[in-house]
mmCIF file of C-alpha atoms in Angstrom:
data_model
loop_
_atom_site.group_PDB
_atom_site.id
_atom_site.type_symbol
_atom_site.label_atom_id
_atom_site.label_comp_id
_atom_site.label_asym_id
_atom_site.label_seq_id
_atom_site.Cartn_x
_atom_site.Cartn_y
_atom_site.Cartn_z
ATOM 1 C CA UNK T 1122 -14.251 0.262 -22.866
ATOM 2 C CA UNK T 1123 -13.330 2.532 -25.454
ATOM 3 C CA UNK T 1124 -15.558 5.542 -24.211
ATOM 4 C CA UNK T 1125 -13.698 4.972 -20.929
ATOM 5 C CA UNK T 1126 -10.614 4.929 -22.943
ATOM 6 C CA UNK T 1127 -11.203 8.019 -25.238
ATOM 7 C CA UNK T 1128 -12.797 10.116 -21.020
ATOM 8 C CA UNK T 1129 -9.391 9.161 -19.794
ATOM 9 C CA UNK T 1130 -7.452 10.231 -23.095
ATOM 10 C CA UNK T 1131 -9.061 13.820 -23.100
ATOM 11 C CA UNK T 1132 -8.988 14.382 -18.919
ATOM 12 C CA UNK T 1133 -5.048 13.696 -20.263
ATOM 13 C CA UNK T 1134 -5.072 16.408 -22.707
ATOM 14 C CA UNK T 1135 -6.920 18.746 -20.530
ATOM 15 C CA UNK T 1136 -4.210 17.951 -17.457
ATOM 16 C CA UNK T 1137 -1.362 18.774 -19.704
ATOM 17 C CA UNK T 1138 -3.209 22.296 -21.278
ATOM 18 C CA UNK T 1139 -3.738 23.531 -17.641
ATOM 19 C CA UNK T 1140 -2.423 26.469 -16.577
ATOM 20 C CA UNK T 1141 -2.806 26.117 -12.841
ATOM 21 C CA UNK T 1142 -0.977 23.116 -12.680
ATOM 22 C CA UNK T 1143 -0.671 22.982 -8.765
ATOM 23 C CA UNK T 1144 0.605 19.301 -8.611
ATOM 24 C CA UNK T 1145 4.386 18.315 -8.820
ATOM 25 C CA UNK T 1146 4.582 15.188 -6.861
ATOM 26 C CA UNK T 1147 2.557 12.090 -5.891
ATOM 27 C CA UNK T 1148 3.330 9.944 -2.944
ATOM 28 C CA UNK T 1149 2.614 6.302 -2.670
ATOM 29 C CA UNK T 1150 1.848 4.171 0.193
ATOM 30 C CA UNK T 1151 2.493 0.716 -1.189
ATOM 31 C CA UNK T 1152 0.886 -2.327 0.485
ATOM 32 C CA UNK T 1153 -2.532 -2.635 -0.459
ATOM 33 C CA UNK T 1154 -2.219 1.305 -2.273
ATOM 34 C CA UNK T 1155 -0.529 -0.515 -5.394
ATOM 35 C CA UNK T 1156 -1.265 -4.123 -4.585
ATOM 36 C CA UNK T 1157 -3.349 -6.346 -2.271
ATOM 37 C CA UNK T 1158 -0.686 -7.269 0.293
ATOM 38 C CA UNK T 1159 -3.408 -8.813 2.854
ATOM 39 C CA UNK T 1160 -3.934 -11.634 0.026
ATOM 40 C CA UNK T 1161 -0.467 -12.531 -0.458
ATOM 41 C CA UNK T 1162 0.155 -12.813 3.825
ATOM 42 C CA UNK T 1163 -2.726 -15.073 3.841
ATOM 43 C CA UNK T 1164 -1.658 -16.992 1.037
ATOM 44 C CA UNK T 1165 1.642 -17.369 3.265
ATOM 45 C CA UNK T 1166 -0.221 -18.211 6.530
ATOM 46 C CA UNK T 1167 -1.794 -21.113 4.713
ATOM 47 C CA UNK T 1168 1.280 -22.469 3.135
ATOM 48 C CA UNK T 1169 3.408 -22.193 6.861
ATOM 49 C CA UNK T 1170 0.483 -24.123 8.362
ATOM 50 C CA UNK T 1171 0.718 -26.588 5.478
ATOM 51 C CA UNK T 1172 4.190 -27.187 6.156
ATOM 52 C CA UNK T 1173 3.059 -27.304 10.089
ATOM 53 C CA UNK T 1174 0.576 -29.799 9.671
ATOM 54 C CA UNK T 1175 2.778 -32.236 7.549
ATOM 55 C CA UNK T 1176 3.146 -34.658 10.658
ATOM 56 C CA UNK T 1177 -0.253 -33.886 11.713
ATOM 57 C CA UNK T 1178 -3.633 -34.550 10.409
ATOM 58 C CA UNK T 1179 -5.793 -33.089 13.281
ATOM 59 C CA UNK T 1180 -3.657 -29.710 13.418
ATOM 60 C CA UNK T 1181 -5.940 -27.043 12.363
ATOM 61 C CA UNK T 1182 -5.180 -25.554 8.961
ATOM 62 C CA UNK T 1183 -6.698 -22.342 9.522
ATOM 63 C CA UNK T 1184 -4.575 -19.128 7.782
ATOM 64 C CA UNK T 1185 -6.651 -15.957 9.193
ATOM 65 C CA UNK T 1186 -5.649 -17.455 12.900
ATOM 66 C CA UNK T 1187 -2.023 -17.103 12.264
ATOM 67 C CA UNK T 1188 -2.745 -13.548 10.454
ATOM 68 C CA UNK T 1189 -4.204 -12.771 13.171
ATOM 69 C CA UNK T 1190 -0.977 -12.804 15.125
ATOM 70 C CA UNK T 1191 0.299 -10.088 12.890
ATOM 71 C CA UNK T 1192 -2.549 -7.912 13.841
ATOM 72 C CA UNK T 1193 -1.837 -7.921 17.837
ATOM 73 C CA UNK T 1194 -0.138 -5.197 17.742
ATOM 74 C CA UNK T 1195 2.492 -6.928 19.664
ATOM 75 C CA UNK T 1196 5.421 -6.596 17.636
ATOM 76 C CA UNK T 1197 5.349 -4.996 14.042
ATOM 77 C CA UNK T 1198 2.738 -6.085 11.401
ATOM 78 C CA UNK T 1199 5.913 -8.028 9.455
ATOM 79 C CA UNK T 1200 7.427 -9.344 12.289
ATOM 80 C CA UNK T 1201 8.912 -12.821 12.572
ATOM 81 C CA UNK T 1202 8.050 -13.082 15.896
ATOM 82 C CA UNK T 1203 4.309 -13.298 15.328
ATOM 83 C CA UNK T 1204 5.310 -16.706 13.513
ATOM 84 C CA UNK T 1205 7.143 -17.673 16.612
ATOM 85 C CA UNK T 1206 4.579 -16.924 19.071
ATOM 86 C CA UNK T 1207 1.789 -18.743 17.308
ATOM 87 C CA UNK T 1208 4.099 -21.897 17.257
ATOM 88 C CA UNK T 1209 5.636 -21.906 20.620
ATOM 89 C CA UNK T 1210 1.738 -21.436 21.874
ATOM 90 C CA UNK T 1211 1.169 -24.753 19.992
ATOM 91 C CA UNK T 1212 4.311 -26.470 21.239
ATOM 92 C CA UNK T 1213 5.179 -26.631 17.166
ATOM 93 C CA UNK T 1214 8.282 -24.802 17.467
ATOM 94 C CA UNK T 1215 11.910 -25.706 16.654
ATOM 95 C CA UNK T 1216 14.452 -23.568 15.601
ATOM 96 C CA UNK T 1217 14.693 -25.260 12.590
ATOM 97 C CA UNK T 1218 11.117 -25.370 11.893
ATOM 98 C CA UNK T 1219 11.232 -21.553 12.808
ATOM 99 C CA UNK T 1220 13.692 -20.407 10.404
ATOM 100 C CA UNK T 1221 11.824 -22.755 7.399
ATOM 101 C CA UNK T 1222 8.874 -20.985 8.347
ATOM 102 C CA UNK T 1223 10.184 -17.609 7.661
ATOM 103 C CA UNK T 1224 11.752 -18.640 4.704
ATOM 104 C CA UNK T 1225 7.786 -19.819 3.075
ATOM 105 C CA UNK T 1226 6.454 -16.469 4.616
ATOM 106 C CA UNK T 1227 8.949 -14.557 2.952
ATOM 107 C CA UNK T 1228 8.799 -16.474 -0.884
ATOM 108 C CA UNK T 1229 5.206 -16.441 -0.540
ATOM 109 C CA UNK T 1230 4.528 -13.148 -0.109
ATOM 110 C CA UNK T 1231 6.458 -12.011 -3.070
ATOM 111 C CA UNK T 1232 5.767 -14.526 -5.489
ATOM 112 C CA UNK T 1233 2.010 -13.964 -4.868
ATOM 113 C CA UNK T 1234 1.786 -10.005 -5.277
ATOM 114 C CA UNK T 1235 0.005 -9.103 -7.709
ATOM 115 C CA UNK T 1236 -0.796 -5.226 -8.900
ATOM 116 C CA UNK T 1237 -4.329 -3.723 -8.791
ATOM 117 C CA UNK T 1238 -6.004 -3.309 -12.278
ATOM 118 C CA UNK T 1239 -4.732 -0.349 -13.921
ATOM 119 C CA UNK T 1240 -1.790 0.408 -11.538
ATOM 120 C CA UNK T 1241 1.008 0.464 -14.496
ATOM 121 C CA UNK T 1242 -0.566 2.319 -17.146
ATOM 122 C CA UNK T 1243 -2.037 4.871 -14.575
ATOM 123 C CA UNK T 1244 1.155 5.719 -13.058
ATOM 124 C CA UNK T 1245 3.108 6.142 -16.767
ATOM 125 C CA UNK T 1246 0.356 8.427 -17.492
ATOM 126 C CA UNK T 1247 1.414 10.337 -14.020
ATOM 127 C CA UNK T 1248 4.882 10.010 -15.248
ATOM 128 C CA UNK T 1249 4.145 11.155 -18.721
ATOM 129 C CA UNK T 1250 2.819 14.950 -17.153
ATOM 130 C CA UNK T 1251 5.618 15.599 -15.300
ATOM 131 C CA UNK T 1252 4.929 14.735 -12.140
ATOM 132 C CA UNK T 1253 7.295 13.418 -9.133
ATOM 133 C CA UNK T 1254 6.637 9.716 -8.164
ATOM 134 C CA UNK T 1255 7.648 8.296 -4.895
ATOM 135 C CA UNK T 1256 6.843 5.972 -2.487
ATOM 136 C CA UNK T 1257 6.578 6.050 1.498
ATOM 137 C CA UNK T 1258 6.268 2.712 3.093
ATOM 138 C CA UNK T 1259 6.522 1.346 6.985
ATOM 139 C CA UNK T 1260 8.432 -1.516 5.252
ATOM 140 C CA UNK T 1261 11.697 -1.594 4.699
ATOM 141 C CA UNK T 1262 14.161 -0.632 2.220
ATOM 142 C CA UNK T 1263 14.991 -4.471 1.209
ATOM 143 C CA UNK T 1264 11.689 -5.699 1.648
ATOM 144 C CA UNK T 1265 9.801 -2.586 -0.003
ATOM 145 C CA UNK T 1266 12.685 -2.856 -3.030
ATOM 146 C CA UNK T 1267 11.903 -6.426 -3.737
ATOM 147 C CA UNK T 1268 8.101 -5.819 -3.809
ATOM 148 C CA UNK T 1269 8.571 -3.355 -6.463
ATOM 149 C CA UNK T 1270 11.127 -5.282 -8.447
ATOM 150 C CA UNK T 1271 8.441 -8.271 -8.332
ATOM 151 C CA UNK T 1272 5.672 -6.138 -9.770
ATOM 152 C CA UNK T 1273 8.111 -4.467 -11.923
ATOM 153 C CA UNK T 1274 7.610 -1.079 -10.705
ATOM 154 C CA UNK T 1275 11.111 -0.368 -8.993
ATOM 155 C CA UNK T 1276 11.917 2.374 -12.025
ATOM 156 C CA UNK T 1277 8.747 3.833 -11.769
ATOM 157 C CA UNK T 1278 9.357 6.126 -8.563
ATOM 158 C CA UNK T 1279 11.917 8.779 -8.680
ATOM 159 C CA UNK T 1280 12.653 8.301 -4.316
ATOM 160 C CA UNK T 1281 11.231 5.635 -1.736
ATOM 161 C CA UNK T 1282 11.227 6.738 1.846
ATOM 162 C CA UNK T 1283 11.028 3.416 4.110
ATOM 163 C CA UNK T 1284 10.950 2.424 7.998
ATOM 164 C CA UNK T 1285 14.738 2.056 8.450
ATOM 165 C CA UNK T 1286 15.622 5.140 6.445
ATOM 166 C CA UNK T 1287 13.483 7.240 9.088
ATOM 167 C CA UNK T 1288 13.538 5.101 11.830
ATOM 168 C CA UNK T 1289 9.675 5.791 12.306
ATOM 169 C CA UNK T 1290 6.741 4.539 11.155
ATOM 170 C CA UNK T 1291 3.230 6.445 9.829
ATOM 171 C CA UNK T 1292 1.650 8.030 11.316
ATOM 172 C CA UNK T 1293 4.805 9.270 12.429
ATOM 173 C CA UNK T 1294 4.993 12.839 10.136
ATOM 174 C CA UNK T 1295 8.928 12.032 9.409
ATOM 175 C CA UNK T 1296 8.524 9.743 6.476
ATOM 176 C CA UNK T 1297 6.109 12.717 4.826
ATOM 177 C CA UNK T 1298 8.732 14.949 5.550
ATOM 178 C CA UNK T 1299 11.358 13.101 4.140
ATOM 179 C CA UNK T 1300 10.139 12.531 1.032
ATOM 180 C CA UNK T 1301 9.179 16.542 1.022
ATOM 181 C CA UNK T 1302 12.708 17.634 1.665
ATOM 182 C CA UNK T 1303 14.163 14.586 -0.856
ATOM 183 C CA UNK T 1304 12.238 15.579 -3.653
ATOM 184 C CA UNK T 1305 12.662 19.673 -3.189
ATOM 185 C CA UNK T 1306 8.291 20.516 -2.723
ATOM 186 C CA UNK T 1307 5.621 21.714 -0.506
ATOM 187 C CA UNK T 1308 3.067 19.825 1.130
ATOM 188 C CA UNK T 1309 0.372 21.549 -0.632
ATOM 189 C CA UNK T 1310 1.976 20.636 -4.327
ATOM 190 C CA UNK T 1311 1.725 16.695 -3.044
ATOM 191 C CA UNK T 1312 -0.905 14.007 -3.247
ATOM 192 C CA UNK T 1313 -0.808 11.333 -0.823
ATOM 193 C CA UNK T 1314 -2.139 8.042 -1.835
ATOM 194 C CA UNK T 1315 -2.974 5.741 0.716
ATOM 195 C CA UNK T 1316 -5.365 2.679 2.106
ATOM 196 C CA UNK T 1317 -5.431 3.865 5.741
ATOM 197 C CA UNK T 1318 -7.334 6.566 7.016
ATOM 198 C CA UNK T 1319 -5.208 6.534 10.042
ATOM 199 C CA UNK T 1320 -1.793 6.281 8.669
ATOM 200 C CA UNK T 1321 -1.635 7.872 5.236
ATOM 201 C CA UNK T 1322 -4.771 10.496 5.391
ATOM 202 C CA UNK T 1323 -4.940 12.063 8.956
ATOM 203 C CA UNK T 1324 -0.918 12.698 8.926
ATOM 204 C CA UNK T 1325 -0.746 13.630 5.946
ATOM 205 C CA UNK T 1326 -3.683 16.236 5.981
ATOM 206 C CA UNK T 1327 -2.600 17.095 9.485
ATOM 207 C CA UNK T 1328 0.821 18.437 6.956
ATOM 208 C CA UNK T 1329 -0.605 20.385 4.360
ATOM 209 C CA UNK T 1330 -0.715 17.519 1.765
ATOM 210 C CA UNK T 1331 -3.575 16.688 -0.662
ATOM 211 C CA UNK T 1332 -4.403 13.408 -0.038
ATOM 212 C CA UNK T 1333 -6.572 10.588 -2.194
ATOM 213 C CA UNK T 1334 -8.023 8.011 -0.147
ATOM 214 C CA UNK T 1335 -7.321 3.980 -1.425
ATOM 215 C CA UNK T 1336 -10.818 2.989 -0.161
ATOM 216 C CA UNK T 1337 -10.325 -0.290 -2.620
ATOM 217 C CA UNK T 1338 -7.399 -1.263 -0.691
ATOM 218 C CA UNK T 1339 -8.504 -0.809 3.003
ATOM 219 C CA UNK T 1340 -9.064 -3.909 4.505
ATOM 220 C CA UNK T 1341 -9.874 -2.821 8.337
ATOM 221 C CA UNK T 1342 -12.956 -4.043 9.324
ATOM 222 C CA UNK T 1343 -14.757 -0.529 10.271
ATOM 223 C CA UNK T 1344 -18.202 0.511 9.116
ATOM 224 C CA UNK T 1345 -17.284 4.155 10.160
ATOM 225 C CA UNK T 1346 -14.607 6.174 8.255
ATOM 226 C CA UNK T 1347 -13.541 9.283 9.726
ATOM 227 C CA UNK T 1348 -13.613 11.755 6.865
ATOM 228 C CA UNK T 1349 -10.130 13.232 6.887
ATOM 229 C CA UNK T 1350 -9.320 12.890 2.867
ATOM 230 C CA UNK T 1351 -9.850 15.216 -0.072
ATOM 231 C CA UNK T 1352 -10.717 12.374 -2.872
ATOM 232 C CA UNK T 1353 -12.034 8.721 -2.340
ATOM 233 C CA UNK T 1354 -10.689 6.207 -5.142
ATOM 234 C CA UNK T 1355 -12.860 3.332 -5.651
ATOM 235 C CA UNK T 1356 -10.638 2.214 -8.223
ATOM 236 C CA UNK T 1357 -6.521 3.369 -8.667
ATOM 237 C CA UNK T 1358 -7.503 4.701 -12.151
ATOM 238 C CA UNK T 1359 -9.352 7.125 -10.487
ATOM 239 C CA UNK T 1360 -6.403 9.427 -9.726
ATOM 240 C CA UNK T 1361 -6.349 10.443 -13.233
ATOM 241 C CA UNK T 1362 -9.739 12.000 -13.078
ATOM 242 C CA UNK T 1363 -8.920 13.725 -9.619
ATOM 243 C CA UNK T 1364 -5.206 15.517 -10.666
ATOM 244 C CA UNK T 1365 -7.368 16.247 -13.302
ATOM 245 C CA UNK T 1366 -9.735 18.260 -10.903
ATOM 246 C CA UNK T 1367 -6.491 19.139 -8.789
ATOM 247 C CA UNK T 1368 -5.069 20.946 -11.546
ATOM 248 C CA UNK T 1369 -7.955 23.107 -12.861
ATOM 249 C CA UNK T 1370 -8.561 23.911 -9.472
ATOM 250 C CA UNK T 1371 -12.162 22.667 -9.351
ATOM 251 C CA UNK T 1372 -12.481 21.155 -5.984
ATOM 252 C CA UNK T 1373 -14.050 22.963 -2.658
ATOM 253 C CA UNK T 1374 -15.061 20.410 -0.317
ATOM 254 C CA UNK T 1375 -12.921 17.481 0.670
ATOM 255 C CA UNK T 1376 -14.342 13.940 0.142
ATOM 256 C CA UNK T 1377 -17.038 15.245 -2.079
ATOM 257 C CA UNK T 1378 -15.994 14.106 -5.395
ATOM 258 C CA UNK T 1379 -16.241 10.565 -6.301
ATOM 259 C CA UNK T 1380 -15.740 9.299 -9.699
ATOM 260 C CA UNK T 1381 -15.949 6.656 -11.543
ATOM 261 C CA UNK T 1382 -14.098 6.815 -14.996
#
């Protein structure tokens, strides 16, 4: 611990004695890039089918078949109306029960999240070199501000670019764009950080960006990974070691540095 401690002190000091500092701004995907947001919706599957199954002992209690609904593709991953479909298909649905079911989704998702180790201290150390923090999310505004006032990392970013402020969603370039024009930088003085190769990486390579792929976070169930991203994080502390590498100007070949600090 404290030789990790005293690497990641002196990649610090190297950072801030560059003189081809390159990087002014990070960008943040935040569901399952800063916190495992996959846990917390099952966690709220299983406590909406609790509720279902009060007056029912043979009703089947089983969360990744209602998380599943989210993952149709049918309406929006945060939709409502996945709740609503998986009821109605189960004659379970009321209006009443509806709306009580939205209301558990809703608490327990947010009283659940939880940040990935090293998540605070790694982005003060961001903060502490100067760089631009921001965030650019498919959720939206409310939603993504209450996340980050949970975790307590609302004063942390500097901008947040969300669905309704855009009116797109990734891979959709606009919210990359946004933040861009928002924060007054170029593509290629930007990291991306992001769990989705599809979403966050390919877009934002497509752009100009940098771009550090959240492997720790991606939850798609894929053996194959199309190889569209500079830097692979295993852990979030690793983005220290890679603006590290950024900055100096060390890297040649995307995806071919891997660290673990």
């Amino acid at each position: 611990m404290r030789e990790t401690k005293e690497n990641t002190e002196n990649i610090l000091k190297n950072i801030q004695q560059s003189h081809q500092k390159t990087l002014k701004a990070v960008l943040f995907d935040m569901d399952n890039t800063l916190f495992d947001f996959v846990a917390v919706k099952l966690i709220a599957c299983r406590e909406i089918l609790s509720y279902l199954g009060e007056k029912d002992k043979n009703f089947m209690k089983d969360p990744e078949e209602l998380f599943r609904y989210f993952l149709r593709g049918t309406y929006g991953f945060e939709d409502y109306e996945n709740i609503r479909d998986y009821m109605q298909e189960r004659n379970l649905y009321t209006v009443k029960a509806y709306r009580y079911c939205c209301e558990i989704y809703d608490r327990e998702k947010l009283q659940n999240l939880k940040l990935y180790p090293g998540v605070r201290d790694t982005l003060e150390e961001l903060k502490k070199l100067g760089l631009k923090l921001a965030i650019i999310t498919d959720a939206d505004k409310y939603h993504a501000q209450a996340r980050l006032m949970r975790v307590g990392l609302l004063d942390s970013f500097e901008f947040l670019v969300s669905a309704d402020m855009t009116g797109t969603k990734k891979p959709d370039p606009a919210h990359f764009l946004f933040a861009l024009d928002s924060l007054g930088i170029k593509p290629e003085e930007s990291l991306v950080v992001g769990d989705s190769i599809k979403r966050d990486m390919a877009p934002a390579r497509k752009l100009g960006f940098k771009t550090a792929y959240a492997s720790y976070g991606d939850w798609r169930q894929t053996d194959e990974k199309e190889q569209c991203f500079d830097f692979q994080l295993n852990t979030f502390q690793d983005l220290i070691g890679f603006i590290d590498v950024l900055n100096q100007g060390k890297y040649a070949e995307p995806w071919d540095l891997q660290m673990d600090l």
